[in-house]
Short mmCIF file of C-alpha atoms in Angstrom, two decimals:
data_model
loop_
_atom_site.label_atom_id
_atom_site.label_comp_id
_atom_site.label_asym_id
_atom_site.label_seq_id
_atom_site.Cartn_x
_atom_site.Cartn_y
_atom_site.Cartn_z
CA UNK A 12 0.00 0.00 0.00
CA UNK A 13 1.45 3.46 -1.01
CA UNK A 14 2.02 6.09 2.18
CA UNK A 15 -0.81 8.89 2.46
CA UNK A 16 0.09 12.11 1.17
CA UNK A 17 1.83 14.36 3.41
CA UNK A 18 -0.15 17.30 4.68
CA UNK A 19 2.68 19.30 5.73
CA UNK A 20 5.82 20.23 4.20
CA UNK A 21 9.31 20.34 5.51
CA UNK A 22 11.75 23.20 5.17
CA UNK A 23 15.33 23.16 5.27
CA UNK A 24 16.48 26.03 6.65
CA UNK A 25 16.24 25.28 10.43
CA UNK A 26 18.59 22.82 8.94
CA UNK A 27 21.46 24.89 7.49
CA UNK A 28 24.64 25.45 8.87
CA UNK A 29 24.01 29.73 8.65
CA UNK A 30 20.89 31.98 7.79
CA UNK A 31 20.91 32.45 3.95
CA UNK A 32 22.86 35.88 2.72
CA UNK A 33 20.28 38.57 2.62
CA UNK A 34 18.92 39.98 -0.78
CA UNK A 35 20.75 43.36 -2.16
CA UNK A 36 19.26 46.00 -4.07
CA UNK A 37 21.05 47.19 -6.90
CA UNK A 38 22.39 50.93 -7.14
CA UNK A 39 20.93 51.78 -10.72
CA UNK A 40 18.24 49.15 -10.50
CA UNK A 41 14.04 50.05 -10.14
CA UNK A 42 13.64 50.67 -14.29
CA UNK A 43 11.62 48.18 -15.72
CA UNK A 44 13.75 49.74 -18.99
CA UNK A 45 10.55 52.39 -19.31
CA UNK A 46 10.95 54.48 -16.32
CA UNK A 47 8.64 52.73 -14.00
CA UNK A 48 9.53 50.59 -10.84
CA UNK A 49 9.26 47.12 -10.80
CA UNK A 50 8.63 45.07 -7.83
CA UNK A 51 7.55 41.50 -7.44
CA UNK A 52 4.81 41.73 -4.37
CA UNK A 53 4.79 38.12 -2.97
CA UNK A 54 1.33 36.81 -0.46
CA UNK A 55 2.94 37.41 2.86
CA UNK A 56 2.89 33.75 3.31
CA UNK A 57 4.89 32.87 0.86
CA UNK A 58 7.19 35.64 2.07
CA UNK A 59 7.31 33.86 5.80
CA UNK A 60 7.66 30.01 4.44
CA UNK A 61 11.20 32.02 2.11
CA UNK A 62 12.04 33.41 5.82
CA UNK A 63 11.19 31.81 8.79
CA UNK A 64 13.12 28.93 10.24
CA UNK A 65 10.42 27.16 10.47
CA UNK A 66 10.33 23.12 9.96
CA UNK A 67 6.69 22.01 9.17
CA UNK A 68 4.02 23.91 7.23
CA UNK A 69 0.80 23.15 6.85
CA UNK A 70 -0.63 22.08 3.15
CA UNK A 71 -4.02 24.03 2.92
CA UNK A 72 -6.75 21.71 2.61
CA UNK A 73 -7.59 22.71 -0.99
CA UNK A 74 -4.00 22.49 -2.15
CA UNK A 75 -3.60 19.13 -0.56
CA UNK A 76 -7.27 17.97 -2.49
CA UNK A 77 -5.54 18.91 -5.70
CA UNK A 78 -2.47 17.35 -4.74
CA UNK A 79 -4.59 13.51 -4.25
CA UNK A 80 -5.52 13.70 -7.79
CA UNK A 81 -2.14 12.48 -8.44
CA UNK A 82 -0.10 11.84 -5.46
CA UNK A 83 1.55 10.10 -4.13
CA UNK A 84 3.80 9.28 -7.18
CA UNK A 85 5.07 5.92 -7.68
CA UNK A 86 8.61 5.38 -6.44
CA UNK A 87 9.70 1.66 -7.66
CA UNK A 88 13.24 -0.07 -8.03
CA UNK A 89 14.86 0.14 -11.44
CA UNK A 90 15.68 -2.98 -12.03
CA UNK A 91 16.45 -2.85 -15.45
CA UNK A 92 18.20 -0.23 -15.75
CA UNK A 93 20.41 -1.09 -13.19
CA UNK A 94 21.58 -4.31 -15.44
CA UNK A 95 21.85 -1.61 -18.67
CA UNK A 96 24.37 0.57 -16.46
CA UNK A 97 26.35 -2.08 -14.55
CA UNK A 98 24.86 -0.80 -11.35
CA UNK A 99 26.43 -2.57 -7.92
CA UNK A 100 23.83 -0.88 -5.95
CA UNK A 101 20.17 -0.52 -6.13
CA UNK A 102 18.76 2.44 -8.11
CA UNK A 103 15.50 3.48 -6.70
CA UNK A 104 13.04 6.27 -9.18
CA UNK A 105 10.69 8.47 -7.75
CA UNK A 106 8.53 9.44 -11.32
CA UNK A 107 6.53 13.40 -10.89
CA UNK A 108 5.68 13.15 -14.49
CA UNK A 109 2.31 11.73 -14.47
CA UNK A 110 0.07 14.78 -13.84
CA UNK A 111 -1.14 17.19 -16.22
CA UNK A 112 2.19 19.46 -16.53
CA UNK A 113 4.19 16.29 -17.31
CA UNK A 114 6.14 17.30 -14.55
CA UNK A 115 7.48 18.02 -10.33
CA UNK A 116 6.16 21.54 -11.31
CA UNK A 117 2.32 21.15 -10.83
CA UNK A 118 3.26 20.69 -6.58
CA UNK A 119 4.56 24.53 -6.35
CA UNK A 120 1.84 26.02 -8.82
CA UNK A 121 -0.71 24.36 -6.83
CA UNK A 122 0.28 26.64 -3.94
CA UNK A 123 1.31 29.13 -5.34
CA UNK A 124 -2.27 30.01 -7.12
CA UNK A 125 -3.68 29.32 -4.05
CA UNK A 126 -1.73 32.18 -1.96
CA UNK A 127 -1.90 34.58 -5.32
CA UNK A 128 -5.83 34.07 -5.78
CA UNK A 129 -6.39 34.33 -1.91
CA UNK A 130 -4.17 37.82 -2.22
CA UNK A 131 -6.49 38.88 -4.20
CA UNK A 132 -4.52 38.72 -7.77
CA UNK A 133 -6.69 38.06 -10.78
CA UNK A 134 -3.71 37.25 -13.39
CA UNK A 135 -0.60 34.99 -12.51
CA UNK A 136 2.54 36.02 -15.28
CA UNK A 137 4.86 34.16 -15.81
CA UNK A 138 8.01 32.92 -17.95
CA UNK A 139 9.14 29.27 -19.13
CA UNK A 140 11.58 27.43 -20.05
CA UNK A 141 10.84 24.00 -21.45
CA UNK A 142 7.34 24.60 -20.75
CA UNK A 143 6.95 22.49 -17.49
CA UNK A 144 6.47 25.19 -15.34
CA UNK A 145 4.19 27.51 -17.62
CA UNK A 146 1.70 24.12 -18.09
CA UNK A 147 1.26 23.70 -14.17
CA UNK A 148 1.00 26.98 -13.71
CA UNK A 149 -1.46 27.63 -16.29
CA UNK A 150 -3.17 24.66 -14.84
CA UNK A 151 -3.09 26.02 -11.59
CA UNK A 152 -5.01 29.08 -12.56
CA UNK A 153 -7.57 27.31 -14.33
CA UNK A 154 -8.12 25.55 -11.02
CA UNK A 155 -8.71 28.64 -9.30
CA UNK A 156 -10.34 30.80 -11.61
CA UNK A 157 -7.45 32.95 -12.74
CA UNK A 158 -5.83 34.21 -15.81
CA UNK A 159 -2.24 33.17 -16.98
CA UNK A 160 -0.08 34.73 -19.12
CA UNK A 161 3.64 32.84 -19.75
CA UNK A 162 6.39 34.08 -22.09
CA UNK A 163 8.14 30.56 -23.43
CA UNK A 164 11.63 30.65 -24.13
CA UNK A 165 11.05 30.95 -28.17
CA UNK A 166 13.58 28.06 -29.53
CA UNK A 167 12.00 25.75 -27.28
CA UNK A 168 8.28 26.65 -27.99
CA UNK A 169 9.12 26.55 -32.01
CA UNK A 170 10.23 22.70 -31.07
CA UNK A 171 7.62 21.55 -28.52
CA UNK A 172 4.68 23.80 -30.45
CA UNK A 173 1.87 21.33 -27.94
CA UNK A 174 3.26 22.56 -25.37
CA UNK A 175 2.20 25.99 -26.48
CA UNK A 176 -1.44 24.07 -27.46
CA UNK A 177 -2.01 22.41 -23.85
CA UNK A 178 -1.41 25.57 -22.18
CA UNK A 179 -4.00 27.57 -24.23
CA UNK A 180 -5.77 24.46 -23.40
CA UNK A 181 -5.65 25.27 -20.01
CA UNK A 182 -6.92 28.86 -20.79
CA UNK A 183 -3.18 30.37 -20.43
CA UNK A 184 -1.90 33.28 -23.13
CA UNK A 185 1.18 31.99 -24.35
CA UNK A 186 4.21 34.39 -26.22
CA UNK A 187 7.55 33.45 -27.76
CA UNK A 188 10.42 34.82 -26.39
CA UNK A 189 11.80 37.61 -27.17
CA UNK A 190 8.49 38.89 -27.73
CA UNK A 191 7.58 42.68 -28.93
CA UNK A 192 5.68 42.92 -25.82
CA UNK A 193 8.27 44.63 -23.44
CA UNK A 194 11.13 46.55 -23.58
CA UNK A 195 13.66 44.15 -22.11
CA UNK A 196 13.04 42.06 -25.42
CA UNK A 197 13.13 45.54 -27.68
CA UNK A 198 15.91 46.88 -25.34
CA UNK A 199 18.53 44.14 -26.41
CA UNK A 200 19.33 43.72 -22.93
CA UNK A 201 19.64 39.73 -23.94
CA UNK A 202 20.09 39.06 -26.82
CA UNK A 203 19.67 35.35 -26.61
CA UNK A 204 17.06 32.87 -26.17
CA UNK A 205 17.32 32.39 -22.42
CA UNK A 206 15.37 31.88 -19.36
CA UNK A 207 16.50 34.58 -17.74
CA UNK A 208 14.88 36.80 -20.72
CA UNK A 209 11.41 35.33 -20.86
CA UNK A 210 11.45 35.88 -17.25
CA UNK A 211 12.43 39.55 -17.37
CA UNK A 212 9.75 39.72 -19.92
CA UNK A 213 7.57 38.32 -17.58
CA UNK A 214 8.29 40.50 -14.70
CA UNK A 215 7.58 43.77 -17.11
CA UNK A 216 4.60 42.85 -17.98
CA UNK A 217 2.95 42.12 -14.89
CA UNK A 218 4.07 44.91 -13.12
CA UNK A 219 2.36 47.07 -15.56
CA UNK A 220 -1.02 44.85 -15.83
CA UNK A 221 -3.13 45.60 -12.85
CA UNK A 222 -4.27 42.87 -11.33
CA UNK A 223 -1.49 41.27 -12.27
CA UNK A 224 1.30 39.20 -10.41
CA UNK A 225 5.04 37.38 -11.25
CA UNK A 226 5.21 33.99 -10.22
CA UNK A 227 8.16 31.83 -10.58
CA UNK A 228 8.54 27.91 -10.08
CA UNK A 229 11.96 27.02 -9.64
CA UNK A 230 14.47 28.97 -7.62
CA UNK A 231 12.49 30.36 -4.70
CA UNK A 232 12.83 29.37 -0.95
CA UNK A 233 9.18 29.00 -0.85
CA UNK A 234 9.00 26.43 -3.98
CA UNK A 235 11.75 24.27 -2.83
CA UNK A 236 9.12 24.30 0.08
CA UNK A 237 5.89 23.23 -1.28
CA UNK A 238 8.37 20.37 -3.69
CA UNK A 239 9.47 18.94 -0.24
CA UNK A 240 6.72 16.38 -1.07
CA UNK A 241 8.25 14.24 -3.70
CA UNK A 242 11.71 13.53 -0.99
CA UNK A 243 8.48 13.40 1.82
CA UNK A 244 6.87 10.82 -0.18
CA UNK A 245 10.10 8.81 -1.62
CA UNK A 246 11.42 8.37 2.36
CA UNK A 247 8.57 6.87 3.19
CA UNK A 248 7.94 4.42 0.25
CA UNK A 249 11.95 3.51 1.15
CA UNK A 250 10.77 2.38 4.41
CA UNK A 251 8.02 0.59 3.53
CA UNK A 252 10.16 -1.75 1.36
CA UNK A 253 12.99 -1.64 4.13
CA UNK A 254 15.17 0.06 1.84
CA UNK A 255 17.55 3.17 2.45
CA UNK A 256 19.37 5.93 -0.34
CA UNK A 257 22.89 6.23 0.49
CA UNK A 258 22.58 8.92 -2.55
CA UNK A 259 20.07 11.34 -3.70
CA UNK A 260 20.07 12.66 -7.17
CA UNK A 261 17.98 15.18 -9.18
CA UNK A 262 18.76 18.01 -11.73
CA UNK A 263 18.92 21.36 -11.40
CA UNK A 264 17.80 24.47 -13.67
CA UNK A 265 17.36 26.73 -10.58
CA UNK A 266 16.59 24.26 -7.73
CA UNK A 267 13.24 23.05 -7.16
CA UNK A 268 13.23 19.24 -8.39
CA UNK A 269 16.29 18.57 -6.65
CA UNK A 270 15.78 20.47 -3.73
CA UNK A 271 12.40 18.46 -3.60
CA UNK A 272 13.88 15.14 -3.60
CA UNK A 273 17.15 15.68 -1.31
CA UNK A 274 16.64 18.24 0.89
CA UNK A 275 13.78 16.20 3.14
CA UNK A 276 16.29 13.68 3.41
CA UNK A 277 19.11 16.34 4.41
CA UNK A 278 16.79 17.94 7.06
CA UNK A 279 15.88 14.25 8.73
CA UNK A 280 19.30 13.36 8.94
CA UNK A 281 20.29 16.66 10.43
CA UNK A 282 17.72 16.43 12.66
CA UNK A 283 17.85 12.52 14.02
CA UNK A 284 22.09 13.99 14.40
CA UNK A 285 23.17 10.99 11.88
CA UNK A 286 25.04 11.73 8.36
CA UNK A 287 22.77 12.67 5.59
CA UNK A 288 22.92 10.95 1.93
CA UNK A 289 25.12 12.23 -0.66
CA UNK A 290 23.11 14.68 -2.38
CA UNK A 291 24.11 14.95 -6.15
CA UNK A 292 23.08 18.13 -8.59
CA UNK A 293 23.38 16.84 -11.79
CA UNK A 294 23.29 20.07 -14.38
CA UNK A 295 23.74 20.92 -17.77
CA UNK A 296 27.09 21.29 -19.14
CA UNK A 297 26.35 24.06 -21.28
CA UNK A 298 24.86 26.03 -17.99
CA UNK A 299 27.37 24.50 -15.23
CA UNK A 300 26.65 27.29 -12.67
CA UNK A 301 27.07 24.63 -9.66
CA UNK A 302 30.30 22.78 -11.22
CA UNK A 303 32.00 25.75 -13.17
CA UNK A 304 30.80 28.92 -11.42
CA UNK A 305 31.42 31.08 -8.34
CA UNK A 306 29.55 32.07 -5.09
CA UNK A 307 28.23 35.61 -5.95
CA UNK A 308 25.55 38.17 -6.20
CA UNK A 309 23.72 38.06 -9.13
CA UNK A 310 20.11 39.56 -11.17
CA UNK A 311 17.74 36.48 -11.42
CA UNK A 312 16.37 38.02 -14.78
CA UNK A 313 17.08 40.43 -17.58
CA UNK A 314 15.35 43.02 -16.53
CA UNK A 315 18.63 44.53 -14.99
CA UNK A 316 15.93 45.47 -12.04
CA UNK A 317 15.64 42.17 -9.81
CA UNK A 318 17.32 41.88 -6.11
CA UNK A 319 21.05 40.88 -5.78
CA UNK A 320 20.87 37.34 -4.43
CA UNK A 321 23.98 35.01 -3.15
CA UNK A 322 24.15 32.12 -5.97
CA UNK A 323 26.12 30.02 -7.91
CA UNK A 324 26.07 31.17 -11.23
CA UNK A 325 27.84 32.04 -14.79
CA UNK A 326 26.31 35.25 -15.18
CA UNK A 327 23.12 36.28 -15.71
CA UNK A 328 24.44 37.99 -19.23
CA UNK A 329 26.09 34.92 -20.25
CA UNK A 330 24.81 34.01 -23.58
CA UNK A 331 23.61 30.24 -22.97
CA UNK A 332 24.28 28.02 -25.69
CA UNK A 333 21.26 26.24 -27.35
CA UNK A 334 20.27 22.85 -26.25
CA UNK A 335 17.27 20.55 -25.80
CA UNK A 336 17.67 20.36 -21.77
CA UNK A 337 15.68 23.98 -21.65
CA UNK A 338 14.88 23.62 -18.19
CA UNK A 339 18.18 23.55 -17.15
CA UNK A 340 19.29 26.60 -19.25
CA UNK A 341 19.46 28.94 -16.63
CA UNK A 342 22.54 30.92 -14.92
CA UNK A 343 21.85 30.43 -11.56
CA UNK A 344 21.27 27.84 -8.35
CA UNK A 345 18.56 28.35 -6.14
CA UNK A 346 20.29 30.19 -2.95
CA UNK A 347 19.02 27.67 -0.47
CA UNK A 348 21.00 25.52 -3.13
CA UNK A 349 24.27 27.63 -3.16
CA UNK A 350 24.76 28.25 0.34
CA UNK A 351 24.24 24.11 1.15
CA UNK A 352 26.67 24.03 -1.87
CA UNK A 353 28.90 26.39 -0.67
CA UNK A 354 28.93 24.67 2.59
CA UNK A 355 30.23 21.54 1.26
CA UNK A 356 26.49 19.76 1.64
CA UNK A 357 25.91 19.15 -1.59
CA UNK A 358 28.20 17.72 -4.85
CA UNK A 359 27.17 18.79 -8.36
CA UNK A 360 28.46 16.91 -11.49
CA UNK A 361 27.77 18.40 -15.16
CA UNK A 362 26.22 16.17 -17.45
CA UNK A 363 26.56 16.39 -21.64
CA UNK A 364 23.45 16.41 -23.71
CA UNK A 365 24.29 13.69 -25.37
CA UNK A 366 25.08 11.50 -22.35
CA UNK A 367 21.74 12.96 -20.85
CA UNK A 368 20.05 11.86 -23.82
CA UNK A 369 21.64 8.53 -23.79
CA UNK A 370 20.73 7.96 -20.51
CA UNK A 371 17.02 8.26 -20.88
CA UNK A 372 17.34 6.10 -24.24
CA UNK A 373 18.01 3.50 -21.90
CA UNK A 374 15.94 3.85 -19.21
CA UNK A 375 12.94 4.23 -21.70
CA UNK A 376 13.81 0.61 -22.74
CA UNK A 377 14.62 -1.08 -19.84
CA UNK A 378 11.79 0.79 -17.78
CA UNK A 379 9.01 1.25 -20.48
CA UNK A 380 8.98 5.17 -18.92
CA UNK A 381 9.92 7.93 -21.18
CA UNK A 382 12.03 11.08 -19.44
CA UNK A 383 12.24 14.58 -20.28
CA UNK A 384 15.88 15.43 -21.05
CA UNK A 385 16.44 17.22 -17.65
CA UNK A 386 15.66 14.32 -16.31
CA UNK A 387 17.83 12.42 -18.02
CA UNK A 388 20.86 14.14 -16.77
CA UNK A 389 19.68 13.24 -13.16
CA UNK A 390 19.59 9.27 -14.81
CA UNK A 391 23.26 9.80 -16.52
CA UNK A 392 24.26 10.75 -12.92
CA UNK A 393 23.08 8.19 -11.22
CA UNK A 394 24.06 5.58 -13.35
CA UNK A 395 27.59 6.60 -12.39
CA UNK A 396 26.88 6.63 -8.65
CA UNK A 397 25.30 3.36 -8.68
CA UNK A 398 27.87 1.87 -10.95
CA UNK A 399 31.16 3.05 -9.48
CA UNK A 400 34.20 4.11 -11.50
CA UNK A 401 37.37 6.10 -11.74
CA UNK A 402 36.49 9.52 -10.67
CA UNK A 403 32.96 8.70 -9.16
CA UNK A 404 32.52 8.97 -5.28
CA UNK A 405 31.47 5.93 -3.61
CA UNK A 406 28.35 5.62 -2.09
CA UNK A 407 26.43 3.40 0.54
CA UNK A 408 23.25 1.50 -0.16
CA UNK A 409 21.21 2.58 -2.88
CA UNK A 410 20.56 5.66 -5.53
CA UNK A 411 17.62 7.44 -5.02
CA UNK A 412 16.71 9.11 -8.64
CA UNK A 413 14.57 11.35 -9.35
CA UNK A 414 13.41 11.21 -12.74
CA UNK A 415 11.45 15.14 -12.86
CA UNK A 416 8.94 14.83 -15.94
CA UNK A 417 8.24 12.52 -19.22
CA UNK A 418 9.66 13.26 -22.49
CA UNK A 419 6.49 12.99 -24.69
CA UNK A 420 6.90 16.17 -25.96
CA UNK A 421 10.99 15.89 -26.45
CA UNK A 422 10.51 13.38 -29.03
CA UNK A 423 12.37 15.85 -31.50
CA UNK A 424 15.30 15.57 -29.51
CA UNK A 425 15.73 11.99 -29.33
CA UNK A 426 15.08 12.03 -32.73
CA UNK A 427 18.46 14.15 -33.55
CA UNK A 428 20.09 11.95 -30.51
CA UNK A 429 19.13 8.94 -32.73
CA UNK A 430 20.19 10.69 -35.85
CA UNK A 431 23.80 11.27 -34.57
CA UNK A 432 22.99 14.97 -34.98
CA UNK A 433 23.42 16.53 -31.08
CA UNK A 434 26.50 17.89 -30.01
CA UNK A 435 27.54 19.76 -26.18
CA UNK A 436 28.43 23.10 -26.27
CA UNK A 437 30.70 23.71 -22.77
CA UNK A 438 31.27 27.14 -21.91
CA UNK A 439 34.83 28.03 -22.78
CA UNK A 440 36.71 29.16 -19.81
CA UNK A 441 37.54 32.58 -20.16
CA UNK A 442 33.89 33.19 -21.74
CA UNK A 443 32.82 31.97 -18.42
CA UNK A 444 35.48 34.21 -16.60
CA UNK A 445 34.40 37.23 -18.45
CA UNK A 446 30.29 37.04 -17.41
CA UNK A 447 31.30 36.50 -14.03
CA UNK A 448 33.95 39.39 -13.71
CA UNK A 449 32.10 42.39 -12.34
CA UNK A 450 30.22 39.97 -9.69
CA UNK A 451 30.94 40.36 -6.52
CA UNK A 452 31.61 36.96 -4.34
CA UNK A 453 29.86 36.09 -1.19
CA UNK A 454 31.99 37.78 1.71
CA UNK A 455 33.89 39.90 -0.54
CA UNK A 456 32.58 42.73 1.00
CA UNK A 457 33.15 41.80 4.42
CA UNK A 458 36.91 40.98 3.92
CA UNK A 459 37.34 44.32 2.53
CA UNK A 460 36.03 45.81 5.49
#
């Protein structure tokens, strides 16, 4: 029999080793590039669960209704893809992709329309990257009677055009990005096809729509939060079948799917004063913020207006090469991420397309379950945890996996995997040194002083 759902969820930070590095305002920034201020005005209790070291929060009861439609998720051992990798330990996959969305993304939009609507906020905006996050949200909205708006990063849309359908499905207004809507687009202040951009786009618009809100899915305290219940739900269904995850692996774009699955397991640990798992980031190579960048103070968007927060990153005007892992094409970490990275509580490893790629190839055969290419850096990972190596930490017991969304709507890419036509892009090094040049590192300041 599965576990229930859990009807609270578990935060971290009465967990971490220091209070997170406060948010900085920038010197030149309140221009939303036409003159007028931008601010992103957050439901005050989304503000306390970003703030308060608080361990348990309460799932309202209509969230948590939503939530039974489709949780728990099924967590089962991956047999055969342990014999296609060689694996000498168990590998154990917790699968989010079976709701609407397709993905972990539908648990924080949930919520997060639930706060927004009972704010008062008619219109949730919004910006996407492989078009996870825009789907739940739009879904979420629909669910509580509001509009949605979402800016899709525009190489990804052109590729995955259904995703573009099932969110005006859903009732959502959807827009390629760059779009001619805002001035960040027009302004040129990115010129690429980037996360970062759709979400400055975002951010424009709704703080001139009245009515009108931001909401993001990924990097936010509060949505690492409300995803506490896929590592909730996995720990559970681990001890039902007597089993235990001497790693935990998910990928990471800003945060939220991995900080979902690891960080319940982190905060246990920490909390019962025995070690916690090896938590593993697995990233993009082309975007290897947690592998390749440094501890600093960085925009979250391209508005050039956002708060200074402490993150890993490559630079939020680093020009992000093109890939089919959209998700994870994004500059920064999460900062609840970054500061348990920077504290030496979590291990990232960067993961090529093509091995990504490969990886879900054969997990789709051996498991008759078909990932999303995020996901199937998180598999590539794993697959080297669980089967050992030169250059691979050991680890004890099992791998706990989890695999973040389907790929029904990737098939493109595995096409041009299949076709022999994908290659990785890495950042080259002094590229990377350049974008993060003017950035100032976590404590710079203070050893200065």
């Amino acid at each position: 029999m599965n576990p229930a759902v859990p009807t609270r969820w578990r935060s971290v930070l009465p967990h971490l080793d220091a209070p997170l590095p406060p948010d900085r305002t920038q010197q030149a920034a309140g221009s939303d590039g036409a003159g007028r201020s931008v601010q992103v005005n957050l439901p005050l209790e989304l503000v306390r669960q970003s703030t308060q070291p608080r361990e348990y929060w309460d799932v309202p009861a209509e969230v948590l209704e939503a939530y039974r439609r489709y949780r728990p998720t099924p967590l089962w051992r991956a047999r055969g893809f342990e014999k296609a990798v060689g694996a000498r330990v168990p590998i154990w996959v917790k699968y989010e992709g079976g709701n609407i969305s397709g993905s972990h993304k539908l648990n924080t939009a949930l919520a997060q329309a639930y706060y927004y609507h009972r704010a008062g906020v008619r219109e949730l905006v919004t910006g996407t990257g492989a078009g996870q996050w825009g789907t739940a949200l739009a879904a979420a909205c629909a669910l509580f009677g509001m509009e949605c708006t979402v800016f899709m990063v525009g190489t990804s849309l052109q590729r995955k055009p259904y995703r573009g359908v099932l969110m005006r499905m859903l009732g959502a207004r959807v827009h390629a990005s760059p779009s001619s809507l805002t001035e960040v687009a027009r302004s040129g202040q990115d010129s690429g096809n980037s996360l970062s951009l759709a979400i400055g786009e975002a951010v424009e618009y709704a703080a001139r729509t009245e009515g009108a809100a931001f909401c993001i899915g990924s990097g936010e305290t509060y949505s690492i939060l409300h995803q506490s219940v896929i590592g909730l739900e996995a720990a559970d269904q681990l001890a039902a079948q007597g089993a235990t995850a001497g790693a935990v692996v998910g990928c990471v774009g800003a945060g939220s799917n991995f900080g979902g699955i690891a960080l319940p397991f982190h905060a246990a640990a920490t909390a019962a004063g025995t070690t916690p798992p090896l938590l593993v980031a697995a990233e993009s190579s082309s975007t290897p913020k947690l592998s390749r960048g440094v501890y600093a103070y960085d925009r979250t968007d391209a508005t050039g207006t956002s708060p200074l927060e402490a993150m890993y990153t490559i630079g939020s005007a680093y020009t992000i090469p093109d890939s089919h892992s959209a998700g994870l094409r994004y500059h920064g970490a999460a900062k609840v991420i970054s500061a348990m990275r920077h504290a030496g509580q979590v291990e990232a490893v960067a993961v090529d397309q093509v091995d990504a790629l490969a990886a879900g190839k054969a997990f789709t055969a051996a498991e008759m379950t078909l990932p999303a290419p995020e996901s199937g850096h998180a598999l590539a990972a794993a697959a080297r945890l669980a089967a050992g190596g030169d250059g691979v930490p050991p680890t004890r017991d099992g791998v706990l996996v989890c695999v973040s969304g389907h790929g029904y709507l990737d098939l493109g890419a595995y096409e041009q995997f299949l076709n022999g036509e994908l290659s990785d892009q890495a950042p080259d090094p002094q590229t990377l040194l350049a974008a993060v040049g003017g950035l100032e590192r976590v404590g710079e300041l203070a050893v200065r002083r």
